[in-house]
Tab-separated table of C-alpha atoms in Angstrom:
chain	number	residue	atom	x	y	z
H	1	UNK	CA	6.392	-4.303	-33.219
H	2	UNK	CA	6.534	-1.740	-30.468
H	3	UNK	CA	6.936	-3.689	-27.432
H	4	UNK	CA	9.886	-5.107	-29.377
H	5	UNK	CA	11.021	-2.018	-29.966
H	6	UNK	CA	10.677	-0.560	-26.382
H	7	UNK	CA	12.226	-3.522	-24.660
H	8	UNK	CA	15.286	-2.609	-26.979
H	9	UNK	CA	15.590	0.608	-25.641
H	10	UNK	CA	15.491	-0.595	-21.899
H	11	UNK	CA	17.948	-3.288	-23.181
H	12	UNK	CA	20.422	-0.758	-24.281
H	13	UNK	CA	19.378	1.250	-20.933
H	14	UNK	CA	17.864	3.966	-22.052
H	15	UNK	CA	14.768	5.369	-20.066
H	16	UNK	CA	11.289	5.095	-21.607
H	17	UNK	CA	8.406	8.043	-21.112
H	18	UNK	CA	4.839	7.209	-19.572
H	19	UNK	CA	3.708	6.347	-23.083
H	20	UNK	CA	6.083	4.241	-24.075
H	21	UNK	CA	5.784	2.254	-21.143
H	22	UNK	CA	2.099	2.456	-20.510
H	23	UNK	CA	1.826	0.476	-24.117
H	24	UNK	CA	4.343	-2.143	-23.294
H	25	UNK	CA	2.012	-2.817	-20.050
H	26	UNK	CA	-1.560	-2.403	-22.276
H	27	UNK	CA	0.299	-4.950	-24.923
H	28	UNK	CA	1.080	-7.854	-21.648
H	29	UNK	CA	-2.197	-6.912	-20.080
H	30	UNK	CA	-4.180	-8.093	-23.350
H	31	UNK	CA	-2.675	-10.811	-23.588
H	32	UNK	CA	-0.622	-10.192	-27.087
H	33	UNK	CA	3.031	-10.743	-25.128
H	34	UNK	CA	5.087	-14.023	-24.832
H	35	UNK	CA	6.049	-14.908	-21.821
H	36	UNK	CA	9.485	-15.232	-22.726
H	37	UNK	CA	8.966	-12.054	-23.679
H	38	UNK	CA	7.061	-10.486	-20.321
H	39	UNK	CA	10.586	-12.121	-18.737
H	40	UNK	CA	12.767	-10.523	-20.659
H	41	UNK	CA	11.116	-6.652	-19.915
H	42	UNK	CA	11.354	-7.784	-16.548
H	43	UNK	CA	14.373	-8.795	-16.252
H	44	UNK	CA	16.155	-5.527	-18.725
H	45	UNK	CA	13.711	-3.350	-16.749
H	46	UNK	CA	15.023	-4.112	-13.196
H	47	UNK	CA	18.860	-4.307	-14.350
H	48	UNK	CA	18.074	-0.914	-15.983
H	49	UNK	CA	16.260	0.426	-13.042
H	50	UNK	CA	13.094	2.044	-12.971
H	51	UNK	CA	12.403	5.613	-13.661
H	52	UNK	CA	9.249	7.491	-11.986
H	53	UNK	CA	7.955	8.326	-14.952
H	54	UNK	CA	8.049	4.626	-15.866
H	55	UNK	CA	6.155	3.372	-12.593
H	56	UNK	CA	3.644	6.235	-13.834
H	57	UNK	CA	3.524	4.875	-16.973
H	58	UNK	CA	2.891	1.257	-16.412
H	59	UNK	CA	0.184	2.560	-13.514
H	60	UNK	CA	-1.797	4.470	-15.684
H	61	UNK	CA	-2.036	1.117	-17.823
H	62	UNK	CA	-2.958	-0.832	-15.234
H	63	UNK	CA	-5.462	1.180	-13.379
H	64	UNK	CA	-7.047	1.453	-16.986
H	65	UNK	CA	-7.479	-2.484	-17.180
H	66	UNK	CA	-8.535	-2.249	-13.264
H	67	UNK	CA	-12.070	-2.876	-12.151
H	68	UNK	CA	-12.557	0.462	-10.396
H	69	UNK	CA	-14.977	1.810	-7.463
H	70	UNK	CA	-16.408	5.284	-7.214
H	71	UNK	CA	-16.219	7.130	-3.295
H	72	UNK	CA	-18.589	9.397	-2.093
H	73	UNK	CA	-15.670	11.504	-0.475
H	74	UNK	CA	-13.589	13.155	-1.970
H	75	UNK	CA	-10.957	12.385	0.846
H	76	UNK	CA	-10.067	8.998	0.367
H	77	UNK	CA	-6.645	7.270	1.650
H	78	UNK	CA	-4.678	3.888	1.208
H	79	UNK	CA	-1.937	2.564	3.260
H	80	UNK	CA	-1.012	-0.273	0.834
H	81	UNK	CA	2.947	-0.849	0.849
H	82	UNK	CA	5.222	-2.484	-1.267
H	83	UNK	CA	5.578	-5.048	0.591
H	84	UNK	CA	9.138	-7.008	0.235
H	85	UNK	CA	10.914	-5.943	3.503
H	86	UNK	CA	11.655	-8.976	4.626
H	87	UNK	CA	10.895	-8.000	8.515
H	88	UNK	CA	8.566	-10.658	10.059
H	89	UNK	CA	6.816	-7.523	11.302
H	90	UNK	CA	2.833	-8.132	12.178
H	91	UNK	CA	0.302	-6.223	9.845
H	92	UNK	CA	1.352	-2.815	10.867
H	93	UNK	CA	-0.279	-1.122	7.358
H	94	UNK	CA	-3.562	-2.962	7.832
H	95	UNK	CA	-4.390	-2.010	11.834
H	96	UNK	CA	-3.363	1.444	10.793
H	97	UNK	CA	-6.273	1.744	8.138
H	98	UNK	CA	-8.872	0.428	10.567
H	99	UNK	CA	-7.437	3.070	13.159
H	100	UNK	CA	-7.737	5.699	10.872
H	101	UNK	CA	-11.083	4.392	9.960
H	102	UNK	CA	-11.757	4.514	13.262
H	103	UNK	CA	-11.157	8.531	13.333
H	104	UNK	CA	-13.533	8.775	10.251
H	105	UNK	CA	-11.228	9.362	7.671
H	106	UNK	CA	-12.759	7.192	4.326
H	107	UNK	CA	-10.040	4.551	3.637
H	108	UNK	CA	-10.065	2.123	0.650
H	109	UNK	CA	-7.137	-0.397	1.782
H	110	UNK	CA	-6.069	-2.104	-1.281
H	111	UNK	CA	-3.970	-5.213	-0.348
H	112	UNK	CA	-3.331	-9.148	-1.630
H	113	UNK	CA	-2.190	-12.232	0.702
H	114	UNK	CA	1.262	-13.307	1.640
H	115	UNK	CA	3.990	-12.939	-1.315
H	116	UNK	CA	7.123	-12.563	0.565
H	117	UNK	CA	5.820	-12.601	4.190
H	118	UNK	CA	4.113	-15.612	6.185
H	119	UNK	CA	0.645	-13.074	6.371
H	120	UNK	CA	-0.217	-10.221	3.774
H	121	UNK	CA	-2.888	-7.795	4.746
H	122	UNK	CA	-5.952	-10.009	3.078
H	123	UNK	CA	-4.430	-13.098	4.793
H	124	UNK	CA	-4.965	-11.497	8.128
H	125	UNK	CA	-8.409	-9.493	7.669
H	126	UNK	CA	-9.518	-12.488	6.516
H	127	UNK	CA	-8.922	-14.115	9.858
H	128	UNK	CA	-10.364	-10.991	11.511
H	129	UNK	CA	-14.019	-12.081	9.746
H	130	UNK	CA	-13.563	-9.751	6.536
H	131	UNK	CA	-14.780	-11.719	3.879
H	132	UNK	CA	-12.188	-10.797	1.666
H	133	UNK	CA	-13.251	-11.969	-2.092
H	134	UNK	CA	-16.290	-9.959	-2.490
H	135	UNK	CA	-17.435	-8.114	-5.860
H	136	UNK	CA	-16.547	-4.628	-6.444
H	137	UNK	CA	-19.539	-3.453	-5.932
H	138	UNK	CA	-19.788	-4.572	-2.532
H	139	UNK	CA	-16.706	-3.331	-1.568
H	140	UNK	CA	-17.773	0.484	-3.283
H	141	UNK	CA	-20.858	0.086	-0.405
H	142	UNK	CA	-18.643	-0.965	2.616
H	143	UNK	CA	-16.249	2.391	1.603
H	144	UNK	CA	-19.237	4.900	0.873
H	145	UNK	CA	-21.536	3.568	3.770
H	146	UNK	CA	-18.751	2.262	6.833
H	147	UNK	CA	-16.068	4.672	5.656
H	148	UNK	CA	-14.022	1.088	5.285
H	149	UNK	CA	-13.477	-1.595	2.361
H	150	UNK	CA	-11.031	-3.929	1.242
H	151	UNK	CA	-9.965	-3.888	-2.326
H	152	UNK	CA	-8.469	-7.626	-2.944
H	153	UNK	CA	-5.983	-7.083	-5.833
H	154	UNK	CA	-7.353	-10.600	-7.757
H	155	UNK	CA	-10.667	-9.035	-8.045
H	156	UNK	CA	-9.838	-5.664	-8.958
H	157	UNK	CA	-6.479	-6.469	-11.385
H	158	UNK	CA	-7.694	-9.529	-13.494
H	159	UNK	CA	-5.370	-8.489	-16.097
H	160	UNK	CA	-2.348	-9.276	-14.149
H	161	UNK	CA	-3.217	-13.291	-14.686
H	162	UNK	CA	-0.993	-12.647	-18.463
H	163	UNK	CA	2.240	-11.455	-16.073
H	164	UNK	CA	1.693	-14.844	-13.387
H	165	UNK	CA	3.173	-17.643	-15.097
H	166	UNK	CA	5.995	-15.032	-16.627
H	167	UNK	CA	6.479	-13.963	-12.985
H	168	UNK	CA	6.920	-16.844	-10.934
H	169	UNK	CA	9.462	-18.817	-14.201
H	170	UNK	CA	11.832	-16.058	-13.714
H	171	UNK	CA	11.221	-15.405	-10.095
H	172	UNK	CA	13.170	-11.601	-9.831
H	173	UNK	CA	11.540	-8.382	-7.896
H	174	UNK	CA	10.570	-6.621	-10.525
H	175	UNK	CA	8.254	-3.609	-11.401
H	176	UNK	CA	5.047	-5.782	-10.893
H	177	UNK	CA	6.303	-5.732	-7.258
H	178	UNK	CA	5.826	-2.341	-7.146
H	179	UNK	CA	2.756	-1.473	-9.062
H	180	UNK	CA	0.036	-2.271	-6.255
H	181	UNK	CA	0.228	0.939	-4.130
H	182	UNK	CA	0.304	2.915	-7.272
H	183	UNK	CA	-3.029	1.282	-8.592
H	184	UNK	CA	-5.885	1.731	-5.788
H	185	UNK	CA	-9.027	0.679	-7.909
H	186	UNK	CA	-10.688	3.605	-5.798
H	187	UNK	CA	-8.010	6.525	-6.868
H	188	UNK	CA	-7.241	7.243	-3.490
H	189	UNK	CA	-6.459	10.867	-3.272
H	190	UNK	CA	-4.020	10.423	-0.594
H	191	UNK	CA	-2.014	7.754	0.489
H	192	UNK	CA	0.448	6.541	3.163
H	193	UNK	CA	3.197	4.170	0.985
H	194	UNK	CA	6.217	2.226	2.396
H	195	UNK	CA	8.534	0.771	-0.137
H	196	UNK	CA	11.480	-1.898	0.520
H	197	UNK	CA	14.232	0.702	-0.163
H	198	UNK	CA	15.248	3.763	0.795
H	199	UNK	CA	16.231	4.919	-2.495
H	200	UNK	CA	12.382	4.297	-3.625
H	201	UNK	CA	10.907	7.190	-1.357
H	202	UNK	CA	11.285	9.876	-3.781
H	203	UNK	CA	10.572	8.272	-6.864
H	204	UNK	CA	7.309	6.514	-5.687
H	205	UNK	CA	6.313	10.523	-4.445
H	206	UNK	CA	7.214	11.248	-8.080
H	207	UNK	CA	4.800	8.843	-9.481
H	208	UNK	CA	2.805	9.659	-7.210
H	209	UNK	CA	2.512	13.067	-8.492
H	210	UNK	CA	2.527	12.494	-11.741
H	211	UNK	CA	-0.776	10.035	-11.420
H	212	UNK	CA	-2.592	12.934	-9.503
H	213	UNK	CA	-2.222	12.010	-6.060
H	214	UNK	CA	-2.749	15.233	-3.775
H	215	UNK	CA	-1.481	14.168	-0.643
H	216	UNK	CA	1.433	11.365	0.115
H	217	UNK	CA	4.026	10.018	2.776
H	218	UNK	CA	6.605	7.598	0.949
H	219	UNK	CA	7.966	6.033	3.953
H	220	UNK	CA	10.695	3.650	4.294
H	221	UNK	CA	12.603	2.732	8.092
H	222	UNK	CA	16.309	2.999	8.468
H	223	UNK	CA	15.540	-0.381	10.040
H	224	UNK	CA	14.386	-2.037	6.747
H	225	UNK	CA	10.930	-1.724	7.488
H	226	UNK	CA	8.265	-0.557	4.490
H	227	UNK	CA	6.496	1.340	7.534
H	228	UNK	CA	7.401	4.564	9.562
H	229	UNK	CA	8.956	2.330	12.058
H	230	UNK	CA	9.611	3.340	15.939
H	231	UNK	CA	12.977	1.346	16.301
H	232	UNK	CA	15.306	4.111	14.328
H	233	UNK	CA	14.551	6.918	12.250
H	234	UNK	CA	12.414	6.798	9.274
H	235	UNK	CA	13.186	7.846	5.447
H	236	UNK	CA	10.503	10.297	4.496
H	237	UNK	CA	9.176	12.003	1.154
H	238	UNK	CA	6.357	13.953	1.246
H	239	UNK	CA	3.824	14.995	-1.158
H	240	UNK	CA	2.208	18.200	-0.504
H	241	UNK	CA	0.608	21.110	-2.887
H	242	UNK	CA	2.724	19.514	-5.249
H	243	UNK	CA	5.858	19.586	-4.272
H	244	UNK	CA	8.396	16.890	-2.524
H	245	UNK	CA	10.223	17.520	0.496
H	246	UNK	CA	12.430	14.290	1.701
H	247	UNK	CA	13.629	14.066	5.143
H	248	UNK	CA	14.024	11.553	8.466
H	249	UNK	CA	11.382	11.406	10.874
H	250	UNK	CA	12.532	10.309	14.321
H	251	UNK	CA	10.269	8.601	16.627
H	252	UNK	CA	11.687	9.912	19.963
H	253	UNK	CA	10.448	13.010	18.752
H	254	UNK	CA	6.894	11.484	19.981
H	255	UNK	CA	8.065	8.573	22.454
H	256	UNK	CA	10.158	7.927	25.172
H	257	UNK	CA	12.601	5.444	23.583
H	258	UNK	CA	13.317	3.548	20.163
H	259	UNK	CA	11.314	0.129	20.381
H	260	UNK	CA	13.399	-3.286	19.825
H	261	UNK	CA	13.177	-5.014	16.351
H	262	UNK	CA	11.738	-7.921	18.434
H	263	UNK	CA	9.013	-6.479	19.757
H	264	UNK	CA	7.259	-5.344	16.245
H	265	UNK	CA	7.694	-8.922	14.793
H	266	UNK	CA	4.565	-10.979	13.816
H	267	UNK	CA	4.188	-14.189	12.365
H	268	UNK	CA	1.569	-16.935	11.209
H	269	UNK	CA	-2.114	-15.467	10.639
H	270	UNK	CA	-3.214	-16.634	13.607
H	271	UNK	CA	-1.354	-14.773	15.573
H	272	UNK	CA	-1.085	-11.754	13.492
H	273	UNK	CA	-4.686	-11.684	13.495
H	274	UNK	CA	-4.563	-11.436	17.374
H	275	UNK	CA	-1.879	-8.751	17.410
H	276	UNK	CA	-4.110	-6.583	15.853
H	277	UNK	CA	-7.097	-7.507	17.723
H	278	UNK	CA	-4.904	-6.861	20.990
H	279	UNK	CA	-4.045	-3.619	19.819
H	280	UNK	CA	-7.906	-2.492	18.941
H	281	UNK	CA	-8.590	-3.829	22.171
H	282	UNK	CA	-6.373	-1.335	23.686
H	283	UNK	CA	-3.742	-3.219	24.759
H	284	UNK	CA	-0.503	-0.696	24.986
H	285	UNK	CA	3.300	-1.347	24.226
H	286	UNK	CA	5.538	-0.617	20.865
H	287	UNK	CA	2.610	-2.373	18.754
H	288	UNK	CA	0.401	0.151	19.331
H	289	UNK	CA	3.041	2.345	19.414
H	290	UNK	CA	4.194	1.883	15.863
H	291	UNK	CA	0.487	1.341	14.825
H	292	UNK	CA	-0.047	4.632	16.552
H	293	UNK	CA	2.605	6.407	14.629
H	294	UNK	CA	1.941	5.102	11.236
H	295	UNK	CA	-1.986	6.482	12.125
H	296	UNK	CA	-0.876	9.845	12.730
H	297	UNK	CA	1.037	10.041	9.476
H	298	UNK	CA	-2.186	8.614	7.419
H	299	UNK	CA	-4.253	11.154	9.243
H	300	UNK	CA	-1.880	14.079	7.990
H	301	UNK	CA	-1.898	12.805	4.718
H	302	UNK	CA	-5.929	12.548	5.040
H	303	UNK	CA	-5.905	16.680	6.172
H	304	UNK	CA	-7.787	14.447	9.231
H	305	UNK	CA	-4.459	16.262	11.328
H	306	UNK	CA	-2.498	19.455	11.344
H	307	UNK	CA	0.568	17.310	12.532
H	308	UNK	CA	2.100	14.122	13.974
H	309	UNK	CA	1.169	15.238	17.203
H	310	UNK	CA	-2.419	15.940	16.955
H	311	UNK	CA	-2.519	12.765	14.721
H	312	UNK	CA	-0.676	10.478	17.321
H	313	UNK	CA	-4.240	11.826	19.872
H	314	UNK	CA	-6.760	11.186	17.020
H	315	UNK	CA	-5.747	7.749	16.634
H	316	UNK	CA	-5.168	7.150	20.559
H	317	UNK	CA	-8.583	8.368	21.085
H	318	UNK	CA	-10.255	6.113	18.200
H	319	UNK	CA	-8.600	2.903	19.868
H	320	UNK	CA	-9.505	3.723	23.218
H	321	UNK	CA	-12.907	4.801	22.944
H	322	UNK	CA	-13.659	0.971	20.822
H	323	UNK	CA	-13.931	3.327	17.546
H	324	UNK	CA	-11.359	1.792	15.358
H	325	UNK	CA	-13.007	-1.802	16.918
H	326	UNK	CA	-15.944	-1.332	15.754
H	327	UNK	CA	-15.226	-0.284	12.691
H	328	UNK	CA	-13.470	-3.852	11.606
H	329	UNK	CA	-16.499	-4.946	13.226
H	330	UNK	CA	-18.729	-3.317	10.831
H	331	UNK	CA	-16.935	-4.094	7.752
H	332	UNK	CA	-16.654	-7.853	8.825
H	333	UNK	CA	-20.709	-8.050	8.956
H	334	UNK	CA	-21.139	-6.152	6.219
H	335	UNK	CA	-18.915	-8.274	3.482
H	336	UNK	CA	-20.620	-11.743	4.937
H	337	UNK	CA	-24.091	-10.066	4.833
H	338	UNK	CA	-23.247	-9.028	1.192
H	339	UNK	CA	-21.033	-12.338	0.376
């Protein structure tokens, strides 16, 4: 059997191409795998450690599976992260995708609740009046017509109920961890990704390449955080034209001082939901700041800015003018109209 055959080539650590892989994935997501099986490739995979081409691989698989959405534009962006960090930080990825909404950059946020946090991004638009669990087809309409829509991995990824059971017995990080910003059902064509590591930043850009993405920042905080943070400098590897140039970004480049770790933390969904409220209210401090930041970066990614600079003004100017407001606003009718 193949997938037999694969997993003993990742047993005895040797790397698999985007074929190889992309089967074992197409044999689990039909269904044809054990799960004693699905945790054994998990568990050989992550002692192994993953290869680009192998993230490519077992994306290409899954996005096949994937109920997908077609955009109007061309110029579409996702900020979904890896998640993982371990930070308590509030929903820093999500209020940055309404922002950039907000300076009319199309955005297709793809995003599940809480795994490892007390509030994923769903969790918290959820309490924002997003009705979350709405059909594909609803959520294509909220991206072509408000520039906004939320892409609730459950919906979109029904094949990944034959990796669940497999997932939570053996209870490792493994590559399933890192497939959702690598699968947008919409194929964004750019994309602002933190991972959990700082090793990851180059080989998610190199996936990233490989699975046609034009534009990327792979973005991971000497701080922990799976965002471009503002309390230290920030691990960066950039997509562009092809190519991948790595390098720190250092907020105090753009603001007066490094933010404490404290002041970025979140916590339940209530009050993460009221963070980001706050902040599209216009409140100011190192929320916004970071939110801000993260903004900028999307925008550059989105061709929306020439820089950090004139990206760090688009987004002030979307939350201050009630923009970015009402564009959570709009998608919140719009998915309880169309519930």
């Amino acid at each position: 059997m193949t997938f037999t055959r694969n997993l003993n080539l990742i047993i005895q650590r040797k790397n698999l191409d985007q074929d190889q892989m992309a089967l074992m994935l197409e044999d689990i997501f039909s269904g044809q795998i054990t799960e004693a099986q699905i945790g054994a490739f998990m568990a050989a995979l992550a002692t192994k450690g993953e290869t680009f081409e192998e993230l490519a691989g077992a994306a290409r698989a899954m996005r096949r599976k994937a109920s997908r959405i077609q955009t109007v534009s061309k110029k579409v962006i996702d900020t979904c992260g890896t998640g993982g960090d371990s930070s308590g930080s509030f929903n820093i990825s999500t209020t940055t995708a309404i922002v950039v909404a907000g300076c009319g950059v199309t955005v297709a946020k793809h995003g599940n609740r809480s795994i490892s946090s007390k509030c994923g991004s769903a969790d918290v638009l959820e309490s924002l009046g997003v009705n979350i669990d709405t059909d594909p087809e609803v959520v294509e309409e909220a991206v072509n017509e408000i520039g906004i829509g939320f892409m609730f991995a459950p919906r979109f990824h029904g094949a990944m109920k034959y990796a669940a059971k497999a997932r939570k017995d053996v209870g490792i990080r493994s590559i399933f961890n890192m497939l959702g910003p690598l699968t947008n059902p919409a194929a964004a064509s750019c994309q602002l990704l933190g991972v959990y590591a700082p090793q990851l930043t180059e080989m998610f850009a190199q996936a990233l390449k490989l699975l046609g993405v034009s534009k990327a920042f792979v973005v991971h905080g000497h701080d922990g955080m799976d965002e471009i943070t503002t309390t230290a400098p920030t691990r960066v590897s950039e997509l562009k034209s092809g190519l991948i140039r790595s390098y720190d970004l250092d907020p105090i480049e753009f603001f007066e001082d490094y933010a404490a770790t404290e002041d970025l933390k979140g916590g339940d969904v209530e009050l993460n939901a009221r963070i980001t409220r706050d902040i599209l209210n216009g409140d100011p401090g190192p929320k916004r700041n970071i939110v801000l930041l993260n903004s900028a970066a999307a925008l550059v990614a989105a061709d929306a800015a020439a820089d950090i600079k004139e990206g760090l003004e688009l987004a002030a100017g979307a939350l201050d003018s009630g923009r970015a407001k009402e564009k959570l606003e709009q998608l919140a009718d719009f998915t309880q109209e169309n519930a």
